[in-house]
Short mmCIF file of C-alpha atoms in Angstrom, two decimals:
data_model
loop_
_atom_site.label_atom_id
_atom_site.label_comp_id
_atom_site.label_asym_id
_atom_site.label_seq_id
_atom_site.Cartn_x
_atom_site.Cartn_y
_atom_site.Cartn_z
CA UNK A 1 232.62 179.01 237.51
CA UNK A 2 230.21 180.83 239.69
CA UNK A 3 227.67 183.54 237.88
CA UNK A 4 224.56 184.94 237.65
CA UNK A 5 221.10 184.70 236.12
CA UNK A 6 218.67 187.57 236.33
CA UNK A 7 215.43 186.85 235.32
CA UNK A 8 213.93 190.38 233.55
CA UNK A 9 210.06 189.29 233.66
CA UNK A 10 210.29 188.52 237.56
CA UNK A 11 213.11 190.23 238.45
CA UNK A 12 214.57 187.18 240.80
CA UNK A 13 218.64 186.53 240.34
CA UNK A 14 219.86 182.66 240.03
CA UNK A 15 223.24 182.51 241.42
CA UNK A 16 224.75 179.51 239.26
CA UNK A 17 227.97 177.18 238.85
CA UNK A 18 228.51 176.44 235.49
CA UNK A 19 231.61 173.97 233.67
CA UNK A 20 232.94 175.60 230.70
CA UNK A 21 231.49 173.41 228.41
CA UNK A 22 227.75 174.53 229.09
CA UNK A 23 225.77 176.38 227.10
CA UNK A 24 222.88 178.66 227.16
CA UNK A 25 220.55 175.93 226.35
CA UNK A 26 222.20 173.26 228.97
CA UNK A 27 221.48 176.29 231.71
CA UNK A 28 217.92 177.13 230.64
CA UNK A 29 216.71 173.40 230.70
CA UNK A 30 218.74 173.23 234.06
CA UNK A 31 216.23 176.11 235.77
CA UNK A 32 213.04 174.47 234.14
CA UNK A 33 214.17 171.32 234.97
CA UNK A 34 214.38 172.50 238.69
CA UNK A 35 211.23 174.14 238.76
CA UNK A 36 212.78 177.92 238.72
CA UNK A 37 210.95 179.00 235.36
CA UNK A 38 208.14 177.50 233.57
CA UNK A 39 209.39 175.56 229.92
CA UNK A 40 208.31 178.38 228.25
CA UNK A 41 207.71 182.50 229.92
CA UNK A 42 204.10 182.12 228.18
CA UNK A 43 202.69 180.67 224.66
CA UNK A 44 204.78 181.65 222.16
CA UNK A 45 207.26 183.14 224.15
CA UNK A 46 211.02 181.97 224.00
CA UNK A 47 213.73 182.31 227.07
CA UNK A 48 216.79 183.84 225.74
CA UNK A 49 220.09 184.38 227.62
CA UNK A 50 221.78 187.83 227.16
CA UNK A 51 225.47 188.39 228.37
CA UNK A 52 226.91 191.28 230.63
CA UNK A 53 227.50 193.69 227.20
CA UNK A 54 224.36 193.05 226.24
CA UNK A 55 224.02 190.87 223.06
CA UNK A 56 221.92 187.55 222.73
CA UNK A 57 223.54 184.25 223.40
CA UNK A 58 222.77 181.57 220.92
CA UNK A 59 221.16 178.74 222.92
CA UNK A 60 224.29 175.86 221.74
CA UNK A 61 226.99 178.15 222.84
CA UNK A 62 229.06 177.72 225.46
CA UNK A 63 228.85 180.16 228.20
CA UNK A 64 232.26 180.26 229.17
CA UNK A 65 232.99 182.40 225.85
CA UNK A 66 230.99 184.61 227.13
CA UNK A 67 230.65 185.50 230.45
CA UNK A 68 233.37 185.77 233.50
CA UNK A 69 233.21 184.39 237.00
CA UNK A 70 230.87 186.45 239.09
CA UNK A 71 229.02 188.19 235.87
CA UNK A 72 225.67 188.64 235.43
CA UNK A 73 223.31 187.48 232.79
CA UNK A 74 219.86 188.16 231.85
CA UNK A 75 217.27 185.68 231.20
CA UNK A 76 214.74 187.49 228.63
CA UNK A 77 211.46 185.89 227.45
CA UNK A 78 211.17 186.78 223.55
CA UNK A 79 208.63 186.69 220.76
CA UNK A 80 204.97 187.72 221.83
CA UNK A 81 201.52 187.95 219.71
CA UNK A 82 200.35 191.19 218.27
CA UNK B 1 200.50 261.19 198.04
CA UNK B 2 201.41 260.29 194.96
CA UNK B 3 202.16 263.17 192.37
CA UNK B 4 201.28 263.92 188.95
CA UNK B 5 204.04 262.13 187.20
CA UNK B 6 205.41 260.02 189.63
CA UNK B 7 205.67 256.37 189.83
CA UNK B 8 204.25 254.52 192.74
CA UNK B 9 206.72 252.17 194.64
CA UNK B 10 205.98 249.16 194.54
CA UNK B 11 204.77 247.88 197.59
CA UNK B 12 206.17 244.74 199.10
CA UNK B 13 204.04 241.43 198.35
CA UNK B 14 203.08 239.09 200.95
CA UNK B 15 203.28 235.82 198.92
CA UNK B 16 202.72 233.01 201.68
CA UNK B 17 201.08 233.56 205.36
CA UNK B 18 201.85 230.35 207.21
CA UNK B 19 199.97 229.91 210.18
CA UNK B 20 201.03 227.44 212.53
CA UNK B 21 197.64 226.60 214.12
CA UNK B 22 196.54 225.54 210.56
CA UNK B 23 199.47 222.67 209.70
CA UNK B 24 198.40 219.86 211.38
CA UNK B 25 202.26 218.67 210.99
CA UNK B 26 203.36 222.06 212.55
CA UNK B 27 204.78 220.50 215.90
CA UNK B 28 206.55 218.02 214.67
CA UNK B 29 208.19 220.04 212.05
CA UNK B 30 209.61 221.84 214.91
CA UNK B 31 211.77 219.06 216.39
CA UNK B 32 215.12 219.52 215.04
CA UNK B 33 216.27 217.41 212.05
CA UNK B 34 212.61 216.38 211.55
CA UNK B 35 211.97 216.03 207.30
CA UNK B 36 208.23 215.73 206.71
CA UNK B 37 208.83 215.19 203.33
CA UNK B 38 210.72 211.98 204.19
CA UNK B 39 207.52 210.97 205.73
CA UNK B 40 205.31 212.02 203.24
CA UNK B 41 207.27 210.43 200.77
CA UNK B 42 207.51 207.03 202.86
CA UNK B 43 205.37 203.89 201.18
CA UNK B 44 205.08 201.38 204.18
CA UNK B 45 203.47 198.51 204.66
CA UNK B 46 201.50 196.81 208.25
CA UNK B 47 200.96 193.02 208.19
CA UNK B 48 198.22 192.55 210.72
CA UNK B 49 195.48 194.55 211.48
CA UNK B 50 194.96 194.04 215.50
CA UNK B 51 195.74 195.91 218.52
CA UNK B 52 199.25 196.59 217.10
CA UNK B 53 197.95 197.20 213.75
CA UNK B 54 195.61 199.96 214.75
CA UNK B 55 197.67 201.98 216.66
CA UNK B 56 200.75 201.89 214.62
CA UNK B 57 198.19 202.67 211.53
CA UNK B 58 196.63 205.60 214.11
CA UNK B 59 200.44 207.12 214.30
CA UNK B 60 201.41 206.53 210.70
CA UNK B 61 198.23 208.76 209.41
CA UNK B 62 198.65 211.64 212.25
CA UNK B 63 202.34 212.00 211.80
CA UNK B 64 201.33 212.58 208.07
CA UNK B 65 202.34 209.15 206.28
CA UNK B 66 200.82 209.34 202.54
CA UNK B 67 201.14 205.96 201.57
CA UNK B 68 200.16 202.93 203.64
CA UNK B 69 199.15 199.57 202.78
CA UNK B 70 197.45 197.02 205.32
CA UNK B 71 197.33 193.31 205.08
CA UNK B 72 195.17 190.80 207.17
CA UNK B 73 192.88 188.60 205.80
CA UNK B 74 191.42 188.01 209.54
CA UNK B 75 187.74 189.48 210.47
CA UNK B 76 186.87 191.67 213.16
CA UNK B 77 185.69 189.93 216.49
CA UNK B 78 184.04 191.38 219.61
CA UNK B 79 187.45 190.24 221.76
CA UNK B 80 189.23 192.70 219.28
CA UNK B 81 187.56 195.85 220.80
CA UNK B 82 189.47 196.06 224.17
CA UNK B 83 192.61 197.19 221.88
CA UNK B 84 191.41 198.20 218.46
CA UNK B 85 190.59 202.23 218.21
CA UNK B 86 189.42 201.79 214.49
CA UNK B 87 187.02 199.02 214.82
CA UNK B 88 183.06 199.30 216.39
CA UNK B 89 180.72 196.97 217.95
CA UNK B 90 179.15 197.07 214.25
CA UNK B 91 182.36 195.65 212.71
CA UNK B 92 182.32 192.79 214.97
CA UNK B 93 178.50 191.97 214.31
CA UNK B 94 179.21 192.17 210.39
CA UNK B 95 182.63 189.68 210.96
CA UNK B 96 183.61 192.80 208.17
CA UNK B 97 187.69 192.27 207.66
CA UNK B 98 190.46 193.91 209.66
CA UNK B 99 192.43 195.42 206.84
CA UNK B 100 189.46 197.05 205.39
CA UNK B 101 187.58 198.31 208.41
CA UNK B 102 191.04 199.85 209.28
CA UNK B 103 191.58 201.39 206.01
CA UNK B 104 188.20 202.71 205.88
CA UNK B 105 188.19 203.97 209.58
CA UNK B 106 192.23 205.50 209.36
CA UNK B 107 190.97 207.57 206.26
CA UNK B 108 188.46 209.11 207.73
CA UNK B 109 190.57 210.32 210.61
CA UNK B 110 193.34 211.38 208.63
CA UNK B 111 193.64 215.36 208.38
CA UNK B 112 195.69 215.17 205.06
CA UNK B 113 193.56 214.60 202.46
CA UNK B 114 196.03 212.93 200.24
CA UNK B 115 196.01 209.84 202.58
CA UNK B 116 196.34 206.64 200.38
CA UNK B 117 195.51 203.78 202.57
CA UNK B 118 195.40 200.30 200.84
CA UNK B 119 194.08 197.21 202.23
CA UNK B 120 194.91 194.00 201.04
CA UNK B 121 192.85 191.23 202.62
CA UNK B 122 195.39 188.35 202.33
CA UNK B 123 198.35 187.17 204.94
CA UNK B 124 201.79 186.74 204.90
CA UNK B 125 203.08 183.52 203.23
CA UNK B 126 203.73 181.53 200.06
CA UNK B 127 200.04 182.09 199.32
CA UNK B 128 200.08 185.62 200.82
CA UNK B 129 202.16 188.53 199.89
CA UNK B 130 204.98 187.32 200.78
CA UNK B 131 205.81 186.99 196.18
CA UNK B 132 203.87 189.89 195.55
CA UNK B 133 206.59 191.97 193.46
CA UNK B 134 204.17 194.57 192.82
CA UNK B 135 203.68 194.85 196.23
CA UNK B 136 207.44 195.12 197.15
CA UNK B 137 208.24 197.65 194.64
CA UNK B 138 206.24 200.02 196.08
CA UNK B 139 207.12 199.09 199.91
CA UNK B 140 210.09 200.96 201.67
CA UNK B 141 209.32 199.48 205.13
CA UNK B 142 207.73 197.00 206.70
CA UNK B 143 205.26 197.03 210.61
CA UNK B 144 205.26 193.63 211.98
CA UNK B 145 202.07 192.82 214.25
CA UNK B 146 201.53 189.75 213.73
CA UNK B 147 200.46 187.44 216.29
CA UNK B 148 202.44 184.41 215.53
CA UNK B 149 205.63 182.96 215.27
CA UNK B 150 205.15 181.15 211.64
CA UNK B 151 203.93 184.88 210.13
CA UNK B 152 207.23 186.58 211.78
CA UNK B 153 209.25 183.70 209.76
CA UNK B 154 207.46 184.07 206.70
CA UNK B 155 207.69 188.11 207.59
CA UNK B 156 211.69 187.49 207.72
CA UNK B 157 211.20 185.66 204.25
CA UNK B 158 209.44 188.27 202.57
CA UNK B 159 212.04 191.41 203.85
CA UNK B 160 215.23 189.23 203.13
CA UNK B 161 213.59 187.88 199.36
CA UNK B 162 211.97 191.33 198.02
CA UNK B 163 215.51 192.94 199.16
CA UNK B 164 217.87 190.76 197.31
CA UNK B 165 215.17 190.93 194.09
CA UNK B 166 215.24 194.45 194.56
CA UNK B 167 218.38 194.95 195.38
CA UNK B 168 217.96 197.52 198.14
CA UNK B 169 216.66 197.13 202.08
CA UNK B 170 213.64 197.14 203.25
CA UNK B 171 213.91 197.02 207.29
CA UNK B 172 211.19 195.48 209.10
CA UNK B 173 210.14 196.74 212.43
CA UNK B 174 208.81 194.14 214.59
CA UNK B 175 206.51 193.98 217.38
CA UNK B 176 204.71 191.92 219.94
CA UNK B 177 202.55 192.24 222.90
CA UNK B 178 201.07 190.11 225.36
CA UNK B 179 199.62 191.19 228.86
CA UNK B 180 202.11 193.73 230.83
CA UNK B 181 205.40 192.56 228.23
CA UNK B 182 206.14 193.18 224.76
CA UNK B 183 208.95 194.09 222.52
CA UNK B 184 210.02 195.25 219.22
CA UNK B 185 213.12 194.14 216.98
CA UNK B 186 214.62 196.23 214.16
CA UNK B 187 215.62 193.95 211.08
CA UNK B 188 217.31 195.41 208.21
CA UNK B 189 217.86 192.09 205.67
CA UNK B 190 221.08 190.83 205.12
CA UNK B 191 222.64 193.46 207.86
CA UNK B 192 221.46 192.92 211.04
CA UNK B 193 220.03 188.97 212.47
CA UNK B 194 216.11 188.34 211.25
CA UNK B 195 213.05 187.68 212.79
CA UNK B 196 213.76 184.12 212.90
CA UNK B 197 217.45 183.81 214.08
CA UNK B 198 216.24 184.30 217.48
CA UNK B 199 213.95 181.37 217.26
CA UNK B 200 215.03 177.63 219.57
CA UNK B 201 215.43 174.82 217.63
CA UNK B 202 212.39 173.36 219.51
CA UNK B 203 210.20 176.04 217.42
CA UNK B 204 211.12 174.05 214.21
CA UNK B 205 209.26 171.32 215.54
CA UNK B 206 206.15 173.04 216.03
CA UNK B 207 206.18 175.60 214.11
CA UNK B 208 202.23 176.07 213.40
CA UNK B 209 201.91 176.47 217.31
CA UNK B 210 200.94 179.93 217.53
CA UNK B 211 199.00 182.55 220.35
CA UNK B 212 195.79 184.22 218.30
CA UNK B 213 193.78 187.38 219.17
CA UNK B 214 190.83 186.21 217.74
CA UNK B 215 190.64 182.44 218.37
CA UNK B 216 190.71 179.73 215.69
CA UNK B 217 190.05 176.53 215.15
CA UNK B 218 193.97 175.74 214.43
CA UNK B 219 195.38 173.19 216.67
CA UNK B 220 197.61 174.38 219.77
CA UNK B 221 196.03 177.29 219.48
CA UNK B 222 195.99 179.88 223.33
CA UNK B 223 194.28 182.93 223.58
CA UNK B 224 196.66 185.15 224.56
CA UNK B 225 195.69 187.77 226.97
CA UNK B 226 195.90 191.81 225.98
CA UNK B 227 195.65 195.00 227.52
CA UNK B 228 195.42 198.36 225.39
CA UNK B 229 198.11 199.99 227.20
CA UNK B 230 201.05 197.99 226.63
CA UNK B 231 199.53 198.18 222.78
CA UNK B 232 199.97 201.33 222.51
CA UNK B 233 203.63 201.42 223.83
CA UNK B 234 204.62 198.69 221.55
CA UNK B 235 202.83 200.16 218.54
CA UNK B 236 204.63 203.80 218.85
CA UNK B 237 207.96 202.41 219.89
CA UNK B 238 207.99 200.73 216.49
CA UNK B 239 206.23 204.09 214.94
CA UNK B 240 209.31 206.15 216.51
CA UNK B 241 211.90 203.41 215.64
CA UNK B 242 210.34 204.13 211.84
CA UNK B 243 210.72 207.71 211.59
CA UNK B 244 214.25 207.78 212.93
CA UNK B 245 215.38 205.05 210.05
CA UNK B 246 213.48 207.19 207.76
CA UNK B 247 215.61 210.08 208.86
CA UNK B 248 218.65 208.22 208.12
CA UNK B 249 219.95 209.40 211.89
CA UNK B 250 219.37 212.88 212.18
CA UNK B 251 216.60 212.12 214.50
CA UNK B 252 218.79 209.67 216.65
CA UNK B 253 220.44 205.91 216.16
CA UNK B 254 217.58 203.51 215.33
CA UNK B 255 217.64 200.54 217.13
CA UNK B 256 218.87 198.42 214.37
CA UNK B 257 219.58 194.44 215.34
CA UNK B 258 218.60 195.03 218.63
CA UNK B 259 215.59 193.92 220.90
CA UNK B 260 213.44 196.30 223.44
CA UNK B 261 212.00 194.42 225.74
CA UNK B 262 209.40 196.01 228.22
CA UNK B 263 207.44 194.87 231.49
CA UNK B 264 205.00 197.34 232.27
CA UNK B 265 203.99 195.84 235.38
CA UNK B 266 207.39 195.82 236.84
CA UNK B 267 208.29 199.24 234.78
CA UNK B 268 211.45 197.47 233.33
CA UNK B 269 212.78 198.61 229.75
CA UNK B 270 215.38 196.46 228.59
CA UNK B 271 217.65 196.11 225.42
CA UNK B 272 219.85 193.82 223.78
CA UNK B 273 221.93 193.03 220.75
CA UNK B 274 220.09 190.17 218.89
CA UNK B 275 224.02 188.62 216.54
CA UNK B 276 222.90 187.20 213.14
CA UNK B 277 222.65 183.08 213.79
CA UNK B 278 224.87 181.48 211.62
CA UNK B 279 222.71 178.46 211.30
CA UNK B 280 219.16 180.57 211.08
CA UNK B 281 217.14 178.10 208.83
CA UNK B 282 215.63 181.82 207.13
CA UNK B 283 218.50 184.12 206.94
CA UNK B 284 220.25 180.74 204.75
CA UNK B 285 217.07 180.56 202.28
CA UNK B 286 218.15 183.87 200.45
CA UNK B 287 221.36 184.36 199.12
CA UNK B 288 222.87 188.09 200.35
CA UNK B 289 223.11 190.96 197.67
#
């Protein structure tokens, strides 16, 4: 299943095949792992997937649940010192 | 004239001249639904004392807030100054400590003289306030600006705990900065998903890792770059998020269980729905109810 990833702190879009059995987290490590994103947005920061309505994907659930061929996600980096 | 005999009318009294250049809450009183008295009445509490601290303390006392306690048990540095409206050169010579300079500092500005502002040098945590049912009693909600992730856990501790002892809510607004980006999150316990549930399980296994705005001598420790600006958004989108869940939604739909994101160098605002984690190692600590 073809979909895509929009990254909110750079604004780029990933265009990316997923199997239905991947989750958030299997997607994340994929785009660090390839060099797309750094392991983490900044120190104490988090990357969180978000699906097309909006609401937070946990990172060990499966994408397919979520999100439709040719939807878009966001890719949100999360918790930041005050 | 009045005759011989006659009874002078009585004249009509003026009892009360209000003059609106003389209420320093006058404005705001003017936006519709607005209830000062549900500020005034408000008892809230800020853990941390730094860039976010400041300027959410800086609205609370304007807007007219009559009760406000302050917590950090961190001193005032010179790096703290780029961000910090309440603390002077002075402050940072003396190492004097955040919560008290800020107390001191937000009194003297206030207009109201009824102001109570209480600091409590200490921190969040088992050794903090975190047990501190005297505290809690007298807390109806709760600023995060804190400036790491182990403080927002033990900040998620402390709302879900005092709530269930109490046996009413007490909502914490979160927020966080860091260069252009920052966002807050609305947590009210036991409804909406805490601070933590949010959290990768990779934090777990460093949890003490943490970004400081003062520097310590902590391990894994980063100084985390700041700009005032994006302080003050943060701090009085978490003000505003306040008053409208003190106004019970006459002033508009809080943002409750959701995230605002921003990116001020890109000028993106985003939100999303943050869905309680079933396996949050917090939100499973303290029983619901």
């Amino acid at each position: 299943m073809r979909i895509s990833i929009e990254n909110r702190l750079t604004g780029r879009v990933y265009d990316v095949e997923i199997d239905p059995g991947h989750t958030a987290k299997d997607v994340i490590d994929m785009l660090i792992e390839e060099g797309y994103i750094p392991a983490t947005p900044f120190t104490d920061y988090y990357w969180v997937l978000v699906d097309p309505r909006g609401i937070m994907i946990d990172e060990n659930e499966a994408l397919a649940t979520r999100v439709r061929e040719g939807e878009k996600l966001s890719l949100v980096a999360v918790f930041t010192p005050g | 004239m009045e005759g011989i005999g006659e009874v002078a009318e009585e004249k009509p009294r003026i009892l009360r001249i209000y003059d609106p250049m003389s209420d320093p809450t006058d404005r705001q009183k003017r936006i519709r639904g607005w209830n000062q008295e549900r500020i005034e009445k408000a008892r809230v509490l800020v853990v941390g004392a730094g860039g976010l601290g400041n300027e959410i303390v800086k609205h609370l006392v304007m807007l007219g807030f009559k009760k406000i306690y302050i917590a950090d048990y961190d001193q005032v540095v010179e790096a703290n100054l780029n961000r910090c409206i309440f603390f002077r050169m002075e402050d940072a010579r003396k190492r004097k400590n955040k919560a008290l300079t800020l107390a001191e500092r937000a009194k003297e500005m206030s207009p109201y003289p009824d102001t109570e502002i209480i600091p409590l040098s200490t921190k969040i945590g088992d050794e903090g306030i975190t047990y501190d049912d005297k505290l809690w009693k007298d807390i109806d909600l709760v600023f995060g600006a804190v400036d790491n992730v182990m403080a927002r856990v033990y900040l998620s501790i402390s709302a879900l705990y005092n709530s269930h002892e109490l046996k009413r809510s007490i909502p914490v607004v979160d927020g966080g900065v860091r260069a252009f980006n920052g966002n807050i999150f609305v947590m009210v316990p036991f409804k909406t998903a805490c601070l933590a549930c949010e959290l990768p399980e990779s934090v777990w296994t460093d949890p003490w890792k943490r970004a400081s705005c003062s520097g310590s001598s902590l391990p894994n420790v980063t100084i985390s770059p700041s700009l005032p600006t994006t302080f003050s958004v943060i701090a009085a989108l978490q003000v505003n998020e306040a008053i409208k869940i003190l106004h019970e939604g006459a002033l508009g739909k809080p943002l409750i269980g959701k995230r605002l994101c921003i990116d001020l160098s890109r000028g993106d605002w985003y939100v999303y729905e943050v869905p309680k984690n079933k396996s949050c190692k917090v939100c499973s600590m303290v029983p619901e109810g």
